[in-house]
Coordinates of C-alpha atoms in Angstrom, one line a residue:
M27 CA 0.0 0.0 0.0
K28 CA 1.4 3.4 -0.9
K29 CA 1.7 5.7 2.0
G30 CA 0.9 8.7 -0.1
I31 CA -2.4 7.3 -1.1
L32 CA -3.2 6.3 2.6
Y33 CA -2.3 9.9 3.6
L34 CA -4.6 11.4 1.0
F35 CA -7.4 9.3 2.2
A36 CA -6.8 10.2 5.8
C37 CA -6.8 14.0 5.0
A38 CA -10.1 13.4 3.1
A39 CA -11.6 11.6 6.0
L40 CA -10.9 13.9 8.9
T41 CA -14.6 14.5 9.4
M42 CA -14.4 11.2 11.4
T43 CA -15.0 11.4 15.2
S44 CA -11.8 12.1 16.9
R45 CA -12.1 9.2 19.3
I46 CA -10.5 6.0 18.1
E47 CA -13.7 4.2 19.2
A48 CA -15.5 5.9 16.4
K49 CA -17.9 3.6 14.5
D50 CA -18.0 5.6 11.3
I51 CA -16.1 7.9 9.0
S52 CA -17.0 10.1 6.2
V53 CA -15.1 10.7 3.1
K54 CA -15.5 12.6 -0.1
I55 CA -15.1 10.2 -3.0
T56 CA -12.4 11.3 -5.5
K57 CA -11.1 8.0 -6.7
K58 CA -12.5 4.9 -8.5
Y59 CA -12.0 2.3 -5.7
L60 CA -12.2 1.9 -2.0
N61 CA -9.6 -0.7 -0.9
L62 CA -10.5 -2.7 2.3
P63 CA -8.1 -5.0 4.2
V64 CA -9.4 -8.5 5.1
S65 CA -8.3 -10.7 8.0
H66 CA -9.6 -14.1 8.6
R67 CA -8.4 -13.8 12.2
V68 CA -11.4 -11.6 13.1
E69 CA -15.2 -12.3 12.9
R70 CA -17.4 -10.9 10.3
A71 CA -19.2 -7.7 11.1
V72 CA -21.6 -5.4 9.2
M73 CA -20.4 -2.5 7.2
T74 CA -22.8 0.2 5.7
F75 CA -22.3 2.8 3.1
D76 CA -24.7 5.8 3.3
V77 CA -24.9 8.5 0.7
D78 CA -27.3 11.6 0.8
G79 CA -29.1 10.1 3.7
R80 CA -29.8 6.7 2.2
T81 CA -28.1 3.4 2.4
E82 CA -26.1 2.7 -0.8
R83 CA -25.0 -0.9 0.3
S84 CA -24.6 -3.1 3.4
F85 CA -22.5 -6.2 3.7
E86 CA -20.5 -8.3 6.1
I87 CA -16.7 -8.2 6.1
R88 CA -13.7 -9.3 8.2
L89 CA -12.0 -5.9 8.3
A90 CA -8.4 -6.2 9.5
A91 CA -7.6 -4.0 12.5
T92 CA -5.0 -1.2 12.5
G93 CA -1.7 -2.8 12.9
Q94 CA -2.9 -6.2 11.8
A95 CA -1.5 -7.5 8.5
A96 CA -4.2 -8.2 6.0
D97 CA -4.5 -11.6 4.5
Y98 CA -5.5 -9.9 1.3
W99 CA -7.4 -6.7 0.1
V100 CA -10.7 -6.4 -1.5
F101 CA -12.3 -3.4 -3.3
C102 CA -15.5 -1.5 -3.8
D103 CA -16.0 0.3 -7.2
V104 CA -17.3 3.7 -6.0
S105 CA -16.9 5.6 -9.4
A106 CA -20.7 6.2 -9.4
L107 CA -20.3 8.2 -6.2
K108 CA -17.5 10.5 -7.3
D109 CA -17.7 13.9 -5.5
K110 CA -20.3 12.7 -3.1
T111 CA -19.6 12.3 0.6
L112 CA -19.7 8.6 1.7
R113 CA -20.4 7.7 5.4
I114 CA -18.9 4.4 6.3
S115 CA -20.3 2.6 9.4
Y116 CA -18.8 -0.5 10.8
E117 CA -20.0 -2.8 13.7
G118 CA -16.7 -4.4 14.3
E119 CA -13.5 -2.9 15.8
S120 CA -13.8 0.8 14.9
D121 CA -10.1 1.5 14.5
A122 CA -10.1 -0.9 11.6
L123 CA -11.8 1.8 9.4
R124 CA -8.4 3.7 9.4
Q125 CA -6.9 1.2 7.1
I126 CA -9.5 1.7 4.3
Y127 CA -8.1 3.9 1.5
Q128 CA -9.2 5.1 -2.0
A129 CA -7.3 4.9 -5.2
D130 CA -7.7 4.5 -8.9
E131 CA -6.2 1.0 -8.7
I132 CA -7.1 -1.9 -6.5
A133 CA -4.7 -3.0 -3.9
G134 CA -2.3 -5.5 -5.4
H135 CA -3.0 -4.7 -9.0
E136 CA 0.6 -5.1 -9.9
Q137 CA 0.3 -8.8 -9.4
L138 CA -3.2 -9.3 -10.7
Y139 CA -3.6 -12.4 -12.8
K140 CA 0.1 -13.2 -12.0
E141 CA -0.5 -14.7 -8.6
A142 CA 1.1 -18.0 -7.7
N143 CA -2.2 -19.9 -7.8
R144 CA -4.1 -17.8 -10.2
P145 CA -5.6 -20.0 -13.0
Q146 CA -4.4 -19.0 -16.5
L147 CA -6.9 -20.8 -18.7
H148 CA -10.1 -20.3 -16.6
F149 CA -12.1 -17.3 -15.5
T150 CA -11.7 -16.1 -11.9
P151 CA -12.7 -12.7 -10.5
K152 CA -10.1 -10.3 -9.2
R153 CA -11.2 -10.8 -5.7
G154 CA -13.7 -12.7 -3.6
W155 CA -15.7 -15.9 -3.6
H156 CA -17.7 -17.0 -6.7
N157 CA -19.8 -19.9 -7.6
D158 CA -22.8 -20.7 -9.8
P159 CA -22.7 -19.2 -13.3
N160 CA -25.9 -17.1 -13.8
G161 CA -27.6 -15.3 -16.8
L162 CA -25.3 -16.9 -19.6
I163 CA -26.4 -15.0 -22.7
Y164 CA -25.0 -13.8 -26.0
Y165 CA -25.9 -10.4 -27.2
E166 CA -24.5 -8.0 -29.9
G167 CA -21.1 -9.7 -30.1
E168 CA -20.6 -10.4 -26.4
Y169 CA -21.0 -13.4 -24.2
H170 CA -22.2 -12.4 -20.8
L171 CA -21.1 -14.4 -17.7
F172 CA -22.9 -13.4 -14.6
Y173 CA -22.2 -15.4 -11.4
Q174 CA -22.8 -15.7 -7.7
H175 CA -20.3 -13.5 -6.0
N176 CA -19.1 -12.3 -2.6
P177 CA -16.9 -9.4 -3.5
Y178 CA -15.8 -8.8 0.1
E179 CA -14.4 -12.2 1.0
R180 CA -13.0 -15.4 -0.4
D181 CA -15.7 -17.4 1.5
W182 CA -19.4 -17.7 0.7
G183 CA -21.8 -14.8 1.7
N184 CA -23.1 -11.4 0.7
M185 CA -24.5 -12.9 -2.6
H186 CA -24.4 -10.5 -5.5
W187 CA -24.3 -11.1 -9.2
G188 CA -20.8 -10.6 -10.6
H189 CA -20.4 -9.8 -14.3
A190 CA -17.8 -10.6 -17.0
V191 CA -17.9 -10.4 -20.8
S192 CA -16.0 -12.0 -23.7
K193 CA -16.0 -11.9 -27.4
D194 CA -14.7 -15.4 -27.8
L195 CA -15.7 -17.3 -24.6
I196 CA -12.0 -17.5 -23.6
H197 CA -10.7 -14.0 -22.9
W198 CA -12.8 -12.3 -20.2
E199 CA -13.2 -8.8 -19.0
E200 CA -14.6 -8.3 -15.4
L201 CA -17.2 -5.6 -15.2
P202 CA -18.7 -3.9 -12.2
L203 CA -21.2 -5.8 -10.0
A204 CA -24.5 -6.3 -11.8
L205 CA -27.0 -7.0 -9.0
Y206 CA -26.9 -6.1 -5.4
P207 CA -28.8 -7.4 -2.3
D208 CA -32.0 -5.5 -1.7
E209 CA -35.2 -5.6 0.6
H210 CA -36.1 -8.9 -0.8
G211 CA -32.8 -10.6 0.1
T212 CA -29.5 -11.5 -1.4
M213 CA -29.0 -12.3 -5.1
F214 CA -29.2 -16.1 -5.8
S215 CA -29.0 -17.8 -9.2
G216 CA -31.0 -17.2 -12.2
S217 CA -30.9 -16.6 -16.0
A218 CA -31.2 -13.8 -18.6
V219 CA -33.1 -13.2 -21.8
I220 CA -33.5 -10.6 -24.5
D221 CA -37.0 -9.4 -24.8
Y222 CA -37.1 -8.6 -28.5
K223 CA -40.8 -8.4 -28.7
N224 CA -41.1 -6.0 -25.6
T225 CA -43.5 -8.4 -23.9
A226 CA -42.5 -6.9 -20.5
G227 CA -42.7 -3.3 -21.7
F228 CA -39.1 -2.5 -20.6
N229 CA -37.8 -1.8 -24.1
K230 CA -36.7 1.8 -25.1
G231 CA -37.3 2.6 -28.8
K232 CA -35.5 0.0 -30.8
T233 CA -33.4 -1.1 -27.9
P234 CA -34.6 -4.4 -26.5
A235 CA -34.3 -5.0 -22.8
M236 CA -31.9 -7.7 -21.4
V237 CA -34.0 -9.2 -18.6
A238 CA -32.5 -11.0 -15.7
V239 CA -34.7 -13.5 -13.7
Y240 CA -33.2 -14.3 -10.4
T241 CA -34.0 -15.6 -6.9
A242 CA -33.9 -13.3 -3.9
D243 CA -33.0 -15.1 -0.7
N244 CA -33.9 -14.0 2.9
P245 CA -34.2 -15.9 6.1
E246 CA -37.9 -16.6 5.7
K247 CA -38.2 -17.6 2.0
Q248 CA -36.9 -17.5 -1.5
V249 CA -38.8 -15.5 -4.2
Q250 CA -38.3 -14.9 -7.9
C251 CA -37.7 -11.4 -9.2
I252 CA -36.7 -9.6 -12.5
A253 CA -34.5 -6.7 -13.4
Y254 CA -33.7 -5.2 -16.8
S255 CA -30.9 -3.5 -18.6
L256 CA -30.9 -1.2 -21.6
D257 CA -27.2 -0.7 -22.0
R258 CA -25.9 -4.3 -22.6
G259 CA -26.0 -5.4 -19.0
R260 CA -23.9 -2.6 -17.7
T261 CA -26.5 -1.1 -15.4
W262 CA -29.7 -2.6 -14.1
T263 CA -33.2 -1.5 -13.0
K264 CA -35.2 -3.8 -10.7
Y265 CA -38.9 -4.3 -11.4
D266 CA -40.8 -2.2 -8.9
A267 CA -43.5 -4.9 -8.3
N268 CA -41.1 -7.7 -7.5
P269 CA -41.3 -10.5 -6.6
V270 CA -43.0 -12.1 -9.7
I271 CA -43.3 -15.5 -8.1
D272 CA -43.7 -16.4 -4.3
S273 CA -44.3 -20.0 -4.1
K274 CA -43.3 -20.9 -0.6
A275 CA -46.9 -21.5 0.5
K276 CA -47.6 -23.8 -2.4
W277 CA -44.7 -26.1 -1.6
N278 CA -44.4 -25.6 2.2
S279 CA -40.7 -25.2 1.6
K280 CA -38.2 -22.3 1.4
D281 CA -36.5 -24.2 -1.4
T282 CA -37.9 -22.4 -4.5
R283 CA -35.0 -21.0 -6.5
D284 CA -32.7 -20.6 -9.6
P285 CA -35.1 -19.8 -12.5
K286 CA -34.0 -20.8 -16.0
V287 CA -36.0 -18.8 -18.5
F288 CA -36.2 -19.2 -22.4
R289 CA -38.5 -18.2 -25.2
Y290 CA -40.7 -21.1 -26.4
E291 CA -41.7 -19.9 -29.9
P292 CA -44.2 -22.6 -30.8
G293 CA -46.4 -21.3 -27.9
E294 CA -45.3 -17.6 -28.3
T295 CA -44.6 -17.7 -24.5
W296 CA -41.8 -17.5 -21.9
V297 CA -41.0 -20.8 -20.1
M298 CA -39.4 -21.0 -16.7
A299 CA -37.8 -24.1 -15.2
L300 CA -37.6 -23.5 -11.4
N301 CA -36.3 -25.7 -8.7
E302 CA -39.0 -26.3 -6.1
R303 CA -38.5 -28.5 -3.1
D304 CA -37.9 -32.0 -4.8
G305 CA -37.6 -31.2 -8.5
H306 CA -38.1 -28.8 -11.3
S307 CA -41.4 -27.0 -12.0
I308 CA -42.5 -25.5 -15.2
Y309 CA -44.0 -22.1 -15.4
T310 CA -45.2 -20.0 -18.4
S311 CA -45.6 -16.3 -18.9
P312 CA -46.7 -13.9 -21.6
D313 CA -44.7 -11.0 -20.3
L314 CA -42.1 -12.2 -17.8
K315 CA -44.1 -10.6 -15.0
T316 CA -47.1 -12.9 -14.5
W317 CA -46.3 -16.6 -14.3
N318 CA -48.5 -19.6 -14.4
Y319 CA -47.6 -23.0 -12.8
E320 CA -47.9 -25.8 -15.3
S321 CA -46.1 -29.0 -14.2
H322 CA -43.4 -30.6 -12.0
T323 CA -40.7 -33.2 -12.6
T324 CA -39.2 -34.7 -9.4
G325 CA -35.7 -35.9 -8.8
F326 CA -33.6 -32.8 -9.2
W327 CA -31.9 -30.3 -6.8
E328 CA -31.0 -26.7 -7.5
C329 CA -30.0 -24.9 -10.7
P330 CA -32.4 -26.2 -13.4
E331 CA -31.3 -26.4 -17.0
F332 CA -33.7 -27.3 -19.8
F333 CA -33.1 -27.1 -23.5
E334 CA -33.7 -28.9 -26.9
L335 CA -30.9 -30.5 -28.9
P336 CA -30.8 -32.3 -32.3
V337 CA -29.9 -36.0 -32.0
D338 CA -26.7 -36.7 -34.1
G339 CA -27.0 -33.3 -35.6
D340 CA -30.4 -34.1 -37.3
K341 CA -32.6 -31.0 -37.0
N342 CA -35.6 -33.1 -37.7
H343 CA -34.9 -35.4 -34.7
K344 CA -34.6 -33.5 -31.4
K345 CA -34.9 -34.3 -27.7
W346 CA -35.3 -32.1 -24.7
V347 CA -32.6 -32.3 -22.0
M348 CA -33.3 -31.5 -18.3
Y349 CA -30.7 -31.5 -15.5
G350 CA -29.9 -30.1 -12.1
A351 CA -26.9 -28.8 -10.3
S352 CA -25.2 -32.2 -10.1
G353 CA -25.4 -32.7 -14.0
T354 CA -27.4 -35.9 -13.9
Y355 CA -29.9 -35.6 -16.7
M356 CA -33.0 -36.9 -18.4
T357 CA -34.0 -36.7 -22.1
G358 CA -37.6 -36.5 -23.3
S359 CA -40.3 -34.4 -25.0
F360 CA -41.9 -31.0 -24.1
D361 CA -45.2 -29.6 -25.3
G362 CA -44.7 -26.1 -23.9
K363 CA -46.2 -26.9 -20.4
T364 CA -45.0 -30.4 -19.5
F365 CA -41.7 -32.3 -19.8
T366 CA -42.2 -36.0 -20.3
P367 CA -39.1 -38.0 -19.5
E368 CA -38.2 -40.8 -21.8
S369 CA -34.9 -42.0 -20.4
G370 CA -32.5 -41.2 -17.6
K371 CA -31.2 -40.3 -15.2
Y372 CA -27.7 -40.5 -16.5
F373 CA -24.4 -38.6 -15.9
Y374 CA -22.0 -37.4 -18.5
T375 CA -19.6 -35.6 -16.2
T376 CA -18.3 -35.8 -12.5
G377 CA -15.8 -34.1 -10.3
T378 CA -15.5 -30.4 -9.3
L379 CA -18.2 -29.3 -11.7
Y380 CA -21.5 -28.1 -10.1
A381 CA -24.4 -25.9 -11.2
A382 CA -23.5 -25.7 -14.8
Q383 CA -25.7 -23.5 -17.2
T384 CA -25.9 -23.0 -21.0
F385 CA -26.0 -19.8 -23.0
T386 CA -29.3 -18.5 -24.5
N387 CA -29.6 -16.3 -27.6
I388 CA -26.6 -17.9 -29.4
P389 CA -27.1 -17.1 -33.1
E390 CA -28.9 -19.8 -35.1
S391 CA -26.0 -19.6 -37.6
D392 CA -23.8 -20.9 -34.8
G393 CA -26.3 -23.3 -33.3
R394 CA -24.1 -24.7 -30.5
R395 CA -25.4 -25.4 -27.0
I396 CA -22.5 -24.0 -24.9
Q397 CA -22.1 -24.8 -21.2
I398 CA -20.1 -23.3 -18.4
G399 CA -19.9 -25.0 -14.9
W400 CA -18.6 -23.9 -11.6
G401 CA -15.4 -25.6 -10.6
R402 CA -15.1 -26.2 -6.9
V403 CA -11.4 -25.5 -6.5
T404 CA -9.9 -23.9 -3.4
H405 CA -6.9 -21.9 -4.5
P406 CA -4.9 -21.8 -1.2
D407 CA -3.6 -18.4 -0.1
M408 CA -5.3 -16.6 -2.9
P409 CA -7.7 -13.5 -2.5
F410 CA -10.3 -15.5 -4.4
R411 CA -11.8 -19.0 -4.5
S412 CA -13.2 -21.3 -7.2
L413 CA -13.1 -21.0 -11.0
M414 CA -15.3 -21.3 -14.0
L415 CA -14.6 -24.5 -15.9
L416 CA -13.9 -24.3 -19.6
P417 CA -16.8 -23.7 -21.9
T418 CA -18.0 -27.0 -23.5
E419 CA -20.2 -27.8 -26.3
L420 CA -23.1 -30.3 -25.5
T421 CA -24.4 -32.7 -28.1
L422 CA -26.8 -35.6 -28.2
R423 CA -25.6 -38.8 -29.9
T424 CA -26.9 -42.2 -30.4
T425 CA -24.9 -44.9 -28.6
K426 CA -25.2 -48.6 -27.9
N427 CA -27.1 -47.7 -24.8
G428 CA -29.4 -45.1 -26.4
I429 CA -29.3 -41.3 -26.8
R430 CA -26.6 -39.8 -24.6
L431 CA -25.2 -36.4 -23.8
F432 CA -21.6 -35.6 -24.9
S433 CA -19.4 -32.7 -23.8
N434 CA -16.3 -31.4 -25.4
P435 CA -14.2 -28.2 -25.0
I436 CA -15.4 -25.6 -27.5
R437 CA -13.2 -25.1 -30.6
E438 CA -12.2 -21.6 -29.3
V439 CA -10.0 -23.3 -26.7
D440 CA -7.7 -24.4 -29.6
Q441 CA -6.5 -20.8 -30.2
L442 CA -4.6 -20.9 -26.9
Q443 CA -2.5 -24.1 -27.9
T444 CA 0.8 -24.5 -29.7
L445 CA 1.8 -28.0 -30.7
L446 CA 5.0 -29.1 -29.0
L447 CA 5.2 -32.7 -30.1
Q448 CA 3.3 -35.6 -31.8
K449 CA 4.1 -39.3 -31.7
N450 CA 2.3 -42.4 -32.7
A451 CA 2.5 -46.0 -31.5
I452 CA 5.2 -45.8 -28.9
P453 CA 5.6 -47.8 -25.6
A454 CA 4.8 -46.1 -22.3
K455 CA 8.4 -45.9 -21.3
E456 CA 9.3 -43.9 -24.3
A457 CA 6.3 -41.6 -23.9
N458 CA 7.4 -40.9 -20.3
E459 CA 10.9 -40.0 -21.5
I460 CA 9.5 -37.7 -24.0
L461 CA 7.3 -36.0 -21.5
L462 CA 10.0 -35.4 -18.9
P463 CA 10.5 -31.7 -19.8
Y464 CA 6.7 -30.9 -19.4
G465 CA 6.0 -32.3 -16.0
N466 CA 6.3 -28.8 -14.2
A467 CA 4.4 -26.9 -16.9
D468 CA 1.8 -24.5 -15.5
C469 CA -0.6 -25.0 -18.4
I470 CA -0.4 -27.9 -20.8
R471 CA -2.7 -30.1 -22.9
L472 CA -2.3 -33.8 -23.8
R473 CA -4.4 -35.8 -26.2
F474 CA -3.6 -39.5 -26.3
T475 CA -5.0 -43.0 -26.9
I476 CA -3.8 -45.9 -24.7
K477 CA -3.9 -49.3 -26.2
L478 CA -4.0 -52.2 -23.6
S479 CA -2.8 -55.7 -24.3
H480 CA -1.4 -57.6 -21.3
A481 CA -2.9 -55.0 -18.9
T482 CA -6.4 -54.6 -17.6
D483 CA -5.5 -51.5 -15.6
A484 CA -3.6 -48.5 -17.1
G485 CA -3.5 -44.7 -16.8
L486 CA -1.6 -41.5 -16.5
N487 CA -0.2 -39.7 -13.3
L488 CA 1.3 -36.2 -12.9
C489 CA 3.7 -35.9 -10.1
G490 CA 2.0 -38.7 -8.2
Q491 CA -1.5 -37.5 -8.8
Q492 CA -3.7 -39.9 -10.7
L493 CA -5.2 -38.0 -13.7
M494 CA -6.7 -41.1 -15.4
R495 CA -7.0 -44.7 -14.4
Y496 CA -8.8 -47.1 -16.8
D497 CA -9.9 -50.3 -15.1
L498 CA -10.9 -52.5 -18.0
N499 CA -11.9 -55.4 -15.7
F500 CA -14.4 -53.4 -13.6
N501 CA -15.2 -50.9 -16.4
Q502 CA -14.2 -47.9 -14.5
V503 CA -12.5 -44.6 -15.2
N504 CA -11.2 -43.1 -12.0
G505 CA -13.5 -45.2 -10.0
V506 CA -16.7 -44.3 -12.0
F507 CA -18.4 -46.9 -14.2
Y508 CA -17.7 -46.4 -17.9
S509 CA -18.5 -48.7 -20.7
P510 CA -17.0 -47.8 -24.1
E511 CA -19.0 -47.8 -27.3
D512 CA -17.2 -50.9 -28.5
M513 CA -17.7 -53.2 -25.6
T514 CA -14.6 -55.3 -26.5
S515 CA -12.3 -52.3 -27.1
M516 CA -8.8 -52.4 -25.7
E517 CA -8.3 -48.7 -26.3
I518 CA -9.3 -45.6 -24.5
S519 CA -8.6 -41.9 -25.6
A520 CA -8.4 -38.8 -23.5
D521 CA -8.1 -35.1 -23.9
V522 CA -6.4 -33.6 -20.8
I523 CA -6.3 -29.9 -20.1
I524 CA -4.2 -28.9 -17.2
D525 CA -4.2 -25.3 -15.6
K526 CA -2.3 -24.2 -12.5
T527 CA -4.9 -25.5 -10.1
S528 CA -7.2 -27.7 -12.1
V529 CA -7.4 -30.6 -14.5
E530 CA -10.2 -31.3 -17.0
V531 CA -10.4 -34.7 -18.8
F532 CA -12.6 -35.6 -21.7
I533 CA -12.9 -39.4 -22.4
D534 CA -13.5 -40.9 -25.9
D535 CA -14.6 -37.6 -27.6
G536 CA -16.7 -36.4 -24.7
A537 CA -18.6 -39.5 -23.9
Y538 CA -17.6 -39.0 -20.3
S539 CA -15.7 -36.1 -18.7
Y540 CA -14.5 -35.1 -15.3
S541 CA -12.6 -32.4 -13.5
M542 CA -10.4 -32.2 -10.4
E543 CA -8.2 -29.9 -8.4
R544 CA -4.6 -30.1 -9.4
K545 CA -2.6 -31.2 -6.3
P546 CA 0.9 -30.1 -5.4
A547 CA 3.5 -32.8 -6.2
A548 CA 3.3 -35.7 -3.9
E549 CA 6.3 -36.0 -1.5
G550 CA 9.1 -37.8 -3.4
N551 CA 7.4 -37.5 -6.8
N552 CA 8.2 -33.8 -7.6
R553 CA 10.6 -34.9 -10.3
E554 CA 8.5 -37.6 -11.7
G555 CA 6.3 -35.4 -13.9
F556 CA 4.0 -37.3 -16.3
R557 CA 3.9 -41.0 -16.1
F558 CA 1.9 -43.5 -18.2
W559 CA 1.7 -46.8 -16.4
G560 CA 0.2 -50.3 -17.2
N561 CA 1.7 -53.6 -18.1
N562 CA 3.1 -53.5 -21.6
I563 CA 0.7 -50.7 -22.8
E564 CA 1.2 -48.8 -26.0
I565 CA 0.5 -45.0 -26.5
K566 CA -1.1 -45.3 -29.9
A567 CA -1.3 -41.5 -30.3
L568 CA 0.1 -38.7 -28.3
S569 CA -0.1 -34.9 -28.9
V570 CA 1.3 -32.4 -26.4
Y571 CA 0.5 -28.7 -26.6
S572 CA 1.6 -25.6 -24.6
M573 CA -1.3 -23.3 -23.5
R574 CA -1.1 -19.5 -23.4
S575 CA -2.6 -17.5 -20.7
I576 CA -6.1 -15.8 -21.3
W577 CA -5.0 -12.8 -19.3
K578 CA -3.1 -9.9 -20.8

């Protein structure tokens, strides 16, 4: 922290009560950010910002006391309050307020995106906790990623909607917070649509509204609300008649959350899949404001997803896919009001992924169904936690077991890679020798096919961590049942993408995928690097790529 900046803040803040026990300070905002020190050695306490006699925001924070080293710094974007006097109140130790300072850069910006455990291929926010992706939508050349976010700490709490945009789904720009807690509660998960036909009446001239449909959570219940934006998601206005759905009484349960909304053109209506108590309910609406309950499908928990996909790319043969936060899914038919399951429940992915959602409004000329999931990765000693897994394309394909969901990295991921080597039909020992220089790489991609002959058990480790184990006898990949399309096949292929803190693996062209936290090198294995293992196995194909960072 620059002493000059701290001194400027102190001079601007001398309207504070002179006693060190003061519970509030006042400061004229002249810079873009307020920087706040966080210490996990203290308990959370409520901080409130008041401007012009009204509360601008209120949140919980573990504010480091004067003389106490901060574990990390978080920030508040106060650019909208420039030249106004901000009164900051805090219910914790009052002298902690003295360490807050304002600046045009966030504290620690010099190391931003270069920190020791900062993912280089995956989106993470500058600071704070984040989880479920929300409101995934494409509009006017931008992919919008909203997400559950605690900007004031790396642990869960203070739920807002964070916001980032991308032109290619790979390189992301973090924007200011989109939705703040309000009188209805904190901001839980939801979705977003573009109201081209002005059904809600929010449009301005030829500018269609981007409408967010989200859950507000409070101690008593969870309700569904809407907000709209007329400037490509940069600022939001909440509907003054919120909530639009309050269904606690109907279900005798607080658990009514995470609305997924889309336009159903055959019925010229909006459709919402909403998790309620023990499954997903279907609601319809003509205007995004008034909603009618239609049906319910049991067996899911949290974060509904519901969409239609062609089977084997045939636009004349489509099925609807419904899943929840765990990713287990059903396929079936939908008549605009009722989903009729025909097969399932199945899984296509396991591991750190949770609460995945797909993008709406992707142009028909593209036609892909693209998913992003929350990766539950801890990132020790960092001022943030979790990551967003790589975007994947979902497809339905006919298999020996019926129609199944496949997931593969989107083609845009390839722009990050540079081919380092390519080998065919080599023994595992030779492959391991070739891979020796790459064992400590921060970011790398391996594509390979293992051919078993004498072995019924084979796989790949990295510094002692098992990345893939194929047990042909028990039909398992990393302990999860897996039966290849060719039931007598002695081969298995994998696409392995490794970042600083995570590993994502796609088996047999996306028939099954999983993700895991990348562990530090096991004791005694720090020099081992990559190691294929298995009795007399052959690496039938091996390609290795370096991966460039997504951050400038």
